[in-house]
mmCIF file of C-alpha atoms and ligand atoms in Angstrom:
data_model
loop_
_atom_site.group_PDB
_atom_site.id
_atom_site.type_symbol
_atom_site.label_atom_id
_atom_site.label_comp_id
_atom_site.label_asym_id
_atom_site.label_seq_id
_atom_site.Cartn_x
_atom_site.Cartn_y
_atom_site.Cartn_z
ATOM 1 C CA MET Q 1 0.000 0.000 0.000
ATOM 2 C CA THR Q 2 1.226 3.482 -0.804
ATOM 3 C CA GLN Q 3 0.648 6.238 1.671
ATOM 4 C CA ASP Q 4 1.469 9.885 2.107
ATOM 5 C CA SER Q 5 2.688 9.784 5.649
ATOM 6 C CA SER Q 6 1.241 7.361 8.157
ATOM 7 C CA ALA Q 7 0.401 3.699 8.320
ATOM 8 C CA PRO Q 8 -3.149 2.736 9.244
ATOM 9 C CA GLY Q 9 -3.059 2.702 13.001
ATOM 10 C CA THR Q 10 -2.549 5.197 15.752
ATOM 11 C CA GLN Q 11 -1.423 8.164 13.661
ATOM 12 C CA THR Q 12 -4.241 7.723 11.174
ATOM 13 C CA ALA Q 13 -6.779 7.132 13.918
ATOM 14 C CA GLU Q 14 -5.721 10.472 15.412
ATOM 15 C CA LYS Q 15 -6.600 12.162 12.123
ATOM 16 C CA ILE Q 16 -10.176 10.866 12.229
ATOM 17 C CA ASP Q 17 -12.332 13.795 13.247
ATOM 18 C CA THR Q 18 -15.609 12.627 14.732
ATOM 19 C CA SER Q 19 -16.748 16.183 15.514
ATOM 20 C CA VAL Q 20 -17.679 17.022 11.913
ATOM 21 C CA PRO Q 21 -19.525 14.861 9.376
ATOM 22 C CA HIS Q 22 -17.490 13.306 6.547
ATOM 23 C CA SER Q 23 -18.615 12.512 3.008
ATOM 24 C CA ALA Q 24 -17.284 8.927 2.980
ATOM 25 C CA ARG Q 25 -18.895 8.127 6.351
ATOM 26 C CA ILE Q 26 -22.288 9.666 5.516
ATOM 27 C CA TRP Q 27 -22.274 7.809 2.184
ATOM 28 C CA ASN Q 28 -21.527 4.595 4.103
ATOM 29 C CA TYR Q 29 -24.436 5.391 6.473
ATOM 30 C CA TRP Q 30 -26.818 5.912 3.531
ATOM 31 C CA LEU Q 31 -25.651 2.572 2.095
ATOM 32 C CA GLY Q 32 -26.532 0.878 5.393
ATOM 33 C CA GLY Q 33 -22.884 0.436 6.488
ATOM 34 C CA LYS Q 34 -21.516 0.539 10.028
ATOM 35 C CA ASP Q 35 -18.385 2.669 9.515
ATOM 36 C CA ASN Q 36 -19.765 5.998 10.645
ATOM 37 C CA TYR Q 37 -20.279 8.151 13.737
ATOM 38 C CA PRO Q 38 -23.222 9.948 15.418
ATOM 39 C CA VAL Q 39 -22.243 13.219 13.740
ATOM 40 C CA ASP Q 40 -22.575 11.467 10.349
ATOM 41 C CA HIS Q 41 -25.989 10.007 11.275
ATOM 42 C CA GLN Q 42 -27.176 13.481 12.200
ATOM 43 C CA ALA Q 43 -26.052 15.041 8.905
ATOM 44 C CA GLY Q 44 -27.235 12.008 6.908
ATOM 45 C CA ASP Q 45 -30.672 12.008 8.571
ATOM 46 C CA ALA Q 46 -31.081 15.779 8.091
ATOM 47 C CA PHE Q 47 -30.325 15.321 4.381
ATOM 48 C CA HIS Q 48 -32.628 12.319 4.069
ATOM 49 C CA GLU Q 49 -35.491 14.177 5.734
ATOM 50 C CA ILE Q 50 -35.429 16.809 2.993
ATOM 51 C CA PHE Q 51 -34.485 14.443 0.174
ATOM 52 C CA PRO Q 52 -35.317 10.764 0.839
ATOM 53 C CA GLY Q 53 -34.081 9.864 -2.666
ATOM 54 C CA ILE Q 54 -30.489 10.226 -1.440
ATOM 55 C CA THR Q 55 -30.332 6.593 -0.300
ATOM 56 C CA ASP Q 56 -31.478 5.496 -3.779
ATOM 57 C CA LEU Q 57 -28.734 7.665 -5.251
ATOM 58 C CA ALA Q 58 -26.038 6.010 -3.098
ATOM 59 C CA ARG Q 59 -27.271 2.553 -4.099
ATOM 60 C CA ASP Q 60 -27.748 3.508 -7.774
ATOM 61 C CA SER Q 61 -24.242 4.999 -7.969
ATOM 62 C CA ARG Q 62 -22.727 1.737 -6.685
ATOM 63 C CA ALA Q 63 -24.830 -0.257 -9.148
ATOM 64 C CA PHE Q 64 -23.783 2.015 -12.033
ATOM 65 C CA LEU Q 65 -20.121 1.555 -11.031
ATOM 66 C CA GLY Q 66 -20.704 -2.196 -11.037
ATOM 67 C CA ARG Q 67 -22.267 -2.288 -14.516
ATOM 68 C CA ALA Q 68 -19.602 0.036 -15.938
ATOM 69 C CA VAL Q 69 -16.680 -1.956 -14.480
ATOM 70 C CA ARG Q 70 -18.220 -5.245 -15.602
ATOM 71 C CA HIS Q 71 -18.489 -3.902 -19.139
ATOM 72 C CA LEU Q 72 -14.960 -2.494 -19.102
ATOM 73 C CA ALA Q 73 -13.350 -5.668 -17.742
ATOM 74 C CA GLY Q 74 -15.535 -7.806 -20.007
ATOM 75 C CA GLU Q 75 -16.393 -6.533 -23.483
ATOM 76 C CA ALA Q 76 -13.798 -3.733 -23.451
ATOM 77 C CA GLY Q 77 -11.019 -6.036 -22.186
ATOM 78 C CA ILE Q 78 -9.575 -3.511 -19.694
ATOM 79 C CA ARG Q 79 -7.188 -4.886 -17.083
ATOM 80 C CA GLN Q 80 -6.247 -1.712 -15.159
ATOM 81 C CA PHE Q 81 -8.553 0.504 -13.073
ATOM 82 C CA LEU Q 82 -7.953 3.773 -11.214
ATOM 83 C CA ASP Q 83 -10.881 4.405 -8.840
ATOM 84 C CA ILE Q 84 -10.680 7.888 -7.292
ATOM 85 C CA GLY Q 85 -13.039 8.843 -4.451
ATOM 86 C CA THR Q 86 -13.415 5.162 -3.626
ATOM 87 C CA GLY Q 87 -15.399 5.536 -0.432
ATOM 88 C CA LEU Q 88 -15.455 3.074 2.453
ATOM 89 C CA PRO Q 89 -15.316 -0.568 1.408
ATOM 90 C CA THR Q 90 -18.750 -2.030 0.770
ATOM 91 C CA ALA Q 91 -20.228 -4.929 -1.172
ATOM 92 C CA ASP Q 92 -18.914 -5.224 -4.724
ATOM 93 C CA ASN Q 93 -15.872 -2.974 -4.615
ATOM 94 C CA THR Q 94 -14.274 -2.244 -7.981
ATOM 95 C CA HIS Q 95 -11.635 -4.999 -7.741
ATOM 96 C CA GLU Q 96 -14.223 -7.624 -6.823
ATOM 97 C CA ILE Q 97 -16.337 -6.792 -9.872
ATOM 98 C CA ALA Q 98 -13.374 -6.499 -12.248
ATOM 99 C CA GLN Q 99 -11.619 -9.622 -10.979
ATOM 100 C CA ARG Q 100 -14.804 -11.689 -11.190
ATOM 101 C CA VAL Q 101 -14.517 -11.094 -14.941
ATOM 102 C CA ALA Q 102 -10.714 -10.878 -15.197
ATOM 103 C CA PRO Q 103 -8.791 -12.219 -12.164
ATOM 104 C CA ASP Q 104 -5.581 -10.596 -13.446
ATOM 105 C CA ALA Q 105 -7.060 -7.065 -13.267
ATOM 106 C CA ARG Q 106 -4.979 -4.450 -11.409
ATOM 107 C CA ILE Q 107 -6.846 -1.841 -9.375
ATOM 108 C CA VAL Q 108 -5.616 1.303 -7.637
ATOM 109 C CA TYR Q 109 -7.988 2.966 -5.172
ATOM 110 C CA VAL Q 110 -7.599 6.623 -4.162
ATOM 111 C CA ASP Q 111 -9.352 8.527 -1.373
ATOM 112 C CA ASN Q 112 -8.363 11.351 0.979
ATOM 113 C CA ASP Q 113 -10.440 10.334 4.000
ATOM 114 C CA PRO Q 114 -8.408 8.965 6.942
ATOM 115 C CA LEU Q 115 -11.141 6.474 7.849
ATOM 116 C CA VAL Q 116 -11.041 4.973 4.349
ATOM 117 C CA LEU Q 117 -7.288 4.546 4.874
ATOM 118 C CA THR Q 118 -7.858 2.568 8.084
ATOM 119 C CA HIS Q 119 -10.218 0.253 6.168
ATOM 120 C CA ALA Q 120 -7.961 -0.052 3.141
ATOM 121 C CA ALA Q 121 -7.037 -3.646 4.021
ATOM 122 C CA ALA Q 122 -10.551 -4.603 2.894
ATOM 123 C CA LEU Q 123 -9.713 -3.133 -0.523
ATOM 124 C CA LEU Q 124 -6.466 -5.042 -0.762
ATOM 125 C CA THR Q 125 -7.929 -8.516 -1.080
ATOM 126 C CA SER Q 126 -6.894 -9.025 -4.672
ATOM 127 C CA ALA Q 127 -7.275 -12.269 -6.547
ATOM 128 C CA PRO Q 128 -3.797 -13.895 -6.611
ATOM 129 C CA GLU Q 129 -3.520 -13.291 -10.371
ATOM 130 C CA GLY Q 130 -4.132 -9.530 -10.013
ATOM 131 C CA VAL Q 131 -3.157 -6.633 -7.742
ATOM 132 C CA THR Q 132 -4.922 -3.997 -5.667
ATOM 133 C CA ASP Q 133 -3.340 -0.920 -4.113
ATOM 134 C CA TYR Q 134 -4.644 1.973 -2.051
ATOM 135 C CA ILE Q 135 -3.329 5.534 -2.246
ATOM 136 C CA ASP Q 136 -4.095 8.131 0.403
ATOM 137 C CA ALA Q 137 -4.175 11.148 -1.926
ATOM 138 C CA ASP Q 138 -6.240 14.111 -3.059
ATOM 139 C CA LEU Q 139 -8.029 14.470 -6.393
ATOM 140 C CA HIS Q 140 -6.968 18.134 -6.356
ATOM 141 C CA ASP Q 141 -3.429 16.899 -7.111
ATOM 142 C CA PRO Q 142 -3.740 14.669 -10.201
ATOM 143 C CA ALA Q 143 0.033 14.654 -10.742
ATOM 144 C CA ALA Q 144 0.577 13.053 -7.320
ATOM 145 C CA VAL Q 145 -2.223 10.546 -7.966
ATOM 146 C CA LEU Q 146 -0.649 9.542 -11.284
ATOM 147 C CA ARG Q 147 2.845 9.343 -9.811
ATOM 148 C CA GLU Q 148 1.669 7.006 -7.034
ATOM 149 C CA ALA Q 149 -0.623 5.000 -9.331
ATOM 150 C CA ALA Q 150 2.289 4.339 -11.684
ATOM 151 C CA ARG Q 151 3.848 2.102 -9.008
ATOM 152 C CA THR Q 152 1.055 -0.397 -9.604
ATOM 153 C CA LEU Q 153 -0.408 0.414 -13.018
ATOM 154 C CA ASP Q 154 1.442 0.470 -16.321
ATOM 155 C CA LEU Q 155 0.382 3.894 -17.569
ATOM 156 C CA SER Q 156 1.621 3.112 -21.069
ATOM 157 C CA ARG Q 157 -1.265 0.625 -21.344
ATOM 158 C CA PRO Q 158 -5.017 1.383 -21.243
ATOM 159 C CA VAL Q 159 -6.530 2.244 -17.868
ATOM 160 C CA ALA Q 160 -10.152 2.845 -16.880
ATOM 161 C CA LEU Q 161 -10.499 5.929 -14.681
ATOM 162 C CA THR Q 162 -13.623 5.881 -12.503
ATOM 163 C CA LEU Q 163 -14.935 9.004 -10.747
ATOM 164 C CA MET Q 164 -18.246 8.240 -9.063
ATOM 165 C CA GLN Q 165 -19.960 10.963 -7.026
ATOM 166 C CA VAL Q 166 -16.723 12.762 -6.221
ATOM 167 C CA SER Q 167 -16.221 15.555 -8.794
ATOM 168 C CA GLY Q 168 -18.774 17.630 -6.833
ATOM 169 C CA HIS Q 169 -16.146 17.912 -4.087
ATOM 170 C CA ILE Q 170 -14.121 20.119 -6.449
ATOM 171 C CA ALA Q 171 -15.694 23.542 -6.004
ATOM 172 C CA ASP Q 172 -14.591 25.114 -9.261
ATOM 173 C CA TYR Q 173 -16.008 23.580 -12.448
ATOM 174 C CA ASP Q 174 -13.035 24.617 -14.605
ATOM 175 C CA GLU Q 175 -10.649 23.063 -12.089
ATOM 176 C CA ALA Q 176 -12.699 19.855 -11.974
ATOM 177 C CA ARG Q 177 -12.621 19.667 -15.794
ATOM 178 C CA ALA Q 178 -8.877 20.385 -15.807
ATOM 179 C CA ILE Q 179 -8.285 17.563 -13.290
ATOM 180 C CA VAL Q 180 -10.128 15.073 -15.511
ATOM 181 C CA ARG Q 181 -8.234 16.348 -18.564
ATOM 182 C CA ALA Q 182 -4.916 15.940 -16.701
ATOM 183 C CA LEU Q 183 -5.758 12.397 -15.619
ATOM 184 C CA MET Q 184 -7.088 11.273 -19.007
ATOM 185 C CA GLY Q 185 -4.269 13.139 -20.764
ATOM 186 C CA ALA Q 186 -1.733 10.962 -18.948
ATOM 187 C CA LEU Q 187 -3.426 7.748 -20.069
ATOM 188 C CA PRO Q 188 -2.872 6.215 -23.511
ATOM 189 C CA PRO Q 189 -5.464 5.901 -26.301
ATOM 190 C CA GLY Q 190 -7.792 2.986 -25.614
ATOM 191 C CA SER Q 191 -8.226 4.141 -21.994
ATOM 192 C CA TRP Q 192 -11.702 4.742 -20.565
ATOM 193 C CA PHE Q 193 -13.496 7.261 -18.370
ATOM 194 C CA ALA Q 194 -16.497 6.144 -16.287
ATOM 195 C CA PHE Q 195 -18.184 8.960 -14.411
ATOM 196 C CA ASN Q 196 -21.351 9.947 -12.600
ATOM 197 C CA ASP Q 197 -22.413 12.931 -10.571
ATOM 198 C CA SER Q 198 -25.510 14.735 -9.360
ATOM 199 C CA VAL Q 199 -27.472 17.303 -11.347
ATOM 200 C CA ASP Q 200 -28.533 20.683 -10.000
ATOM 201 C CA THR Q 201 -32.016 20.316 -11.501
ATOM 202 C CA ASN Q 202 -33.424 18.097 -8.744
ATOM 203 C CA LYS Q 203 -34.977 20.581 -6.315
ATOM 204 C CA GLY Q 204 -35.021 18.221 -3.312
ATOM 205 C CA ASN Q 205 -31.373 17.257 -3.711
ATOM 206 C CA ALA Q 206 -30.372 20.878 -4.306
ATOM 207 C CA GLU Q 207 -32.088 22.062 -1.112
ATOM 208 C CA ALA Q 208 -30.709 19.191 0.986
ATOM 209 C CA THR Q 209 -27.212 19.793 -0.418
ATOM 210 C CA ARG Q 210 -27.442 23.511 0.400
ATOM 211 C CA LEU Q 211 -28.121 22.660 4.066
ATOM 212 C CA TYR Q 212 -25.528 19.845 4.055
ATOM 213 C CA ASN Q 213 -22.911 22.354 2.955
ATOM 214 C CA GLU Q 214 -23.542 24.277 6.182
ATOM 215 C CA SER Q 215 -22.983 21.154 8.344
ATOM 216 C CA GLY Q 216 -19.193 21.389 8.468
ATOM 217 C CA ALA Q 217 -18.742 18.517 5.990
ATOM 218 C CA ALA Q 218 -16.608 19.182 2.901
ATOM 219 C CA PRO Q 219 -19.113 20.957 0.637
ATOM 220 C CA TYR Q 220 -20.610 19.357 -2.459
ATOM 221 C CA TYR Q 221 -21.419 21.220 -5.677
ATOM 222 C CA LEU Q 222 -24.197 20.080 -7.991
ATOM 223 C CA ARG Q 223 -23.818 20.804 -11.699
ATOM 224 C CA SER Q 224 -26.071 21.320 -14.699
ATOM 225 C CA PRO Q 225 -26.635 18.442 -17.140
ATOM 226 C CA GLN Q 226 -24.565 20.395 -19.699
ATOM 227 C CA GLU Q 227 -21.693 20.797 -17.250
ATOM 228 C CA LEU Q 228 -21.723 17.091 -16.386
ATOM 229 C CA ALA Q 229 -21.766 16.165 -20.085
ATOM 230 C CA GLY Q 230 -18.772 18.514 -20.529
ATOM 231 C CA PHE Q 231 -16.563 16.130 -18.507
ATOM 232 C CA PHE Q 232 -16.694 13.780 -21.518
ATOM 233 C CA ASP Q 233 -15.536 16.361 -24.084
ATOM 234 C CA GLY Q 234 -12.919 14.954 -26.430
ATOM 235 C CA LEU Q 235 -13.818 11.341 -25.587
ATOM 236 C CA GLU Q 236 -15.939 8.856 -27.540
ATOM 237 C CA LEU Q 237 -19.101 8.128 -25.567
ATOM 238 C CA LEU Q 238 -20.380 4.608 -25.431
ATOM 239 C CA ALA Q 239 -24.139 4.198 -26.071
ATOM 240 C CA PRO Q 240 -26.473 5.254 -24.552
ATOM 241 C CA GLY Q 241 -24.368 8.372 -23.808
ATOM 242 C CA VAL Q 242 -24.696 10.577 -20.723
ATOM 243 C CA VAL Q 243 -27.969 9.451 -19.162
ATOM 244 C CA PRO Q 244 -29.672 9.022 -15.773
ATOM 245 C CA ILE Q 245 -27.491 6.403 -14.084
ATOM 246 C CA THR Q 246 -30.358 3.929 -13.697
ATOM 247 C CA ASP Q 247 -30.806 4.043 -17.511
ATOM 248 C CA TRP Q 248 -27.185 3.204 -18.331
ATOM 249 C CA ARG Q 249 -27.266 -0.367 -19.654
ATOM 250 C CA PRO Q 250 -29.631 -1.518 -16.892
ATOM 251 C CA ASP Q 251 -29.635 -5.125 -15.744
ATOM 252 C CA PRO Q 252 -33.019 -6.862 -15.751
ATOM 253 C CA ASP Q 253 -33.212 -6.207 -11.996
ATOM 254 C CA THR Q 254 -32.095 -2.535 -12.120
ATOM 255 C CA ALA Q 255 -34.835 -0.473 -10.499
ATOM 256 C CA PRO Q 256 -35.875 2.364 -12.831
ATOM 257 C CA GLY Q 257 -35.355 5.871 -11.439
ATOM 258 C CA VAL Q 258 -38.480 7.452 -10.020
ATOM 259 C CA GLY Q 259 -39.263 11.180 -9.956
ATOM 260 C CA ASP Q 260 -36.835 13.836 -11.160
ATOM 261 C CA VAL Q 261 -33.424 12.701 -12.363
ATOM 262 C CA ILE Q 262 -30.808 12.796 -9.570
ATOM 263 C CA ALA Q 263 -27.550 11.859 -11.301
ATOM 264 C CA LEU Q 264 -26.193 11.508 -14.802
ATOM 265 C CA GLY Q 265 -23.412 9.210 -15.871
ATOM 266 C CA GLY Q 266 -21.668 7.660 -18.812
ATOM 267 C CA VAL Q 267 -18.677 5.706 -20.043
ATOM 268 C CA ALA Q 268 -16.344 6.972 -22.763
ATOM 269 C CA ARG Q 269 -13.170 5.906 -24.562
ATOM 270 C CA LYS Q 270 -10.065 7.917 -25.308
ATOM 271 C CA LEU Q 271 -9.355 7.641 -29.027
HETATM 272 C C1 SAM D 301 -19.985 10.449 -2.129
HETATM 273 S S1 SAM D 301 -18.631 9.393 -1.809
HETATM 274 C C2 SAM D 301 -18.638 8.353 -3.244
HETATM 275 C C3 SAM D 301 -18.016 6.996 -3.017
HETATM 276 C C4 SAM D 301 -17.998 6.037 -4.213
HETATM 277 N N1 SAM D 301 -17.259 6.597 -5.334
HETATM 278 C C5 SAM D 301 -19.385 5.633 -4.637
HETATM 279 O O1 SAM D 301 -19.906 6.109 -5.663
HETATM 280 O O2 SAM D 301 -19.998 4.820 -3.933
HETATM 281 C C6 SAM D 301 -17.264 10.496 -2.165
HETATM 282 C C7 SAM D 301 -15.906 9.933 -1.803
HETATM 283 O O3 SAM D 301 -14.903 10.806 -2.343
HETATM 284 C C8 SAM D 301 -13.901 11.029 -1.360
HETATM 285 N N2 SAM D 301 -13.303 12.352 -1.614
HETATM 286 C C9 SAM D 301 -13.833 13.568 -1.399
HETATM 287 N N3 SAM D 301 -12.998 14.536 -1.786
HETATM 288 C C10 SAM D 301 -11.883 13.909 -2.269
HETATM 289 C C11 SAM D 301 -10.658 14.367 -2.787
HETATM 290 N N4 SAM D 301 -10.413 15.684 -2.906
HETATM 291 N N5 SAM D 301 -9.732 13.463 -3.175
HETATM 292 C C12 SAM D 301 -9.971 12.120 -3.042
HETATM 293 N N6 SAM D 301 -11.133 11.626 -2.543
HETATM 294 C C13 SAM D 301 -12.076 12.510 -2.170
HETATM 295 C C14 SAM D 301 -14.645 10.971 -0.029
HETATM 296 O O4 SAM D 301 -13.775 10.724 1.046
HETATM 297 C C15 SAM D 301 -15.625 9.846 -0.309
HETATM 298 O O5 SAM D 301 -15.070 8.606 -0.002
#
């Protein structure tokens, strides 16, 4: 495992701040996980009260990740994955999905939350034929992410970059776009970009997010459908394009989205 400074343990545990809610922990709470604190329940419940659809979003985002990774490891034949904004380990983490299809797949996880770091061992259970690694790093610094990822991934060969419900943590849209351009720019043709994030057109989610951003948690910024589609500029979108995540190549058991669209996503190839 690659780390910035400290091993999981005492030093990292000291960095875990249970006085303010954290994105990864609230997300884990909405997914029904146990790796969260009372302050996260409070913020998560306050959000859910205004926008109950948030728990569907958390589940739908994981399911979209699963379908995208399955396609990439399967039909697209990708063997390397860079999953940034991983979140706390849950059922069907990226390496489990990819290695079910291709046991030799190599996966690098990246998150900047100290609690995710303490749980990283659960992300490092690679199939013997493949590899998983965890990097404690910040999406704001794509050069550092790429430098660390290159210890595990061969960046001269195609990589699938996945950014699921994390670009909204980058306040400035131009910076968020530049980060994606920097990451995809460092990957060779034949690489892929799988992405989803929340739209600003869902009134309930917008109001709940506005209040959430006053809770002390790292703020989240919703974007217009046009802005979200803009993350794919210069890449070749796979059908059906940038669509509500529940409509992206649904499985027979994928629950259709109800009410206003919450999140858009897509998968695209670098030519
Ligand atoms: C809403 S969760 C999404 C988790 C997962 N991608 C999913 O869809 O289930 C956002 C995750 O991004 C991480 N995160 C937030 N800002 C980040 C940053 N600047 N760099 C790396 N990770 C970040 C959080 O710690 C959290 O785990």
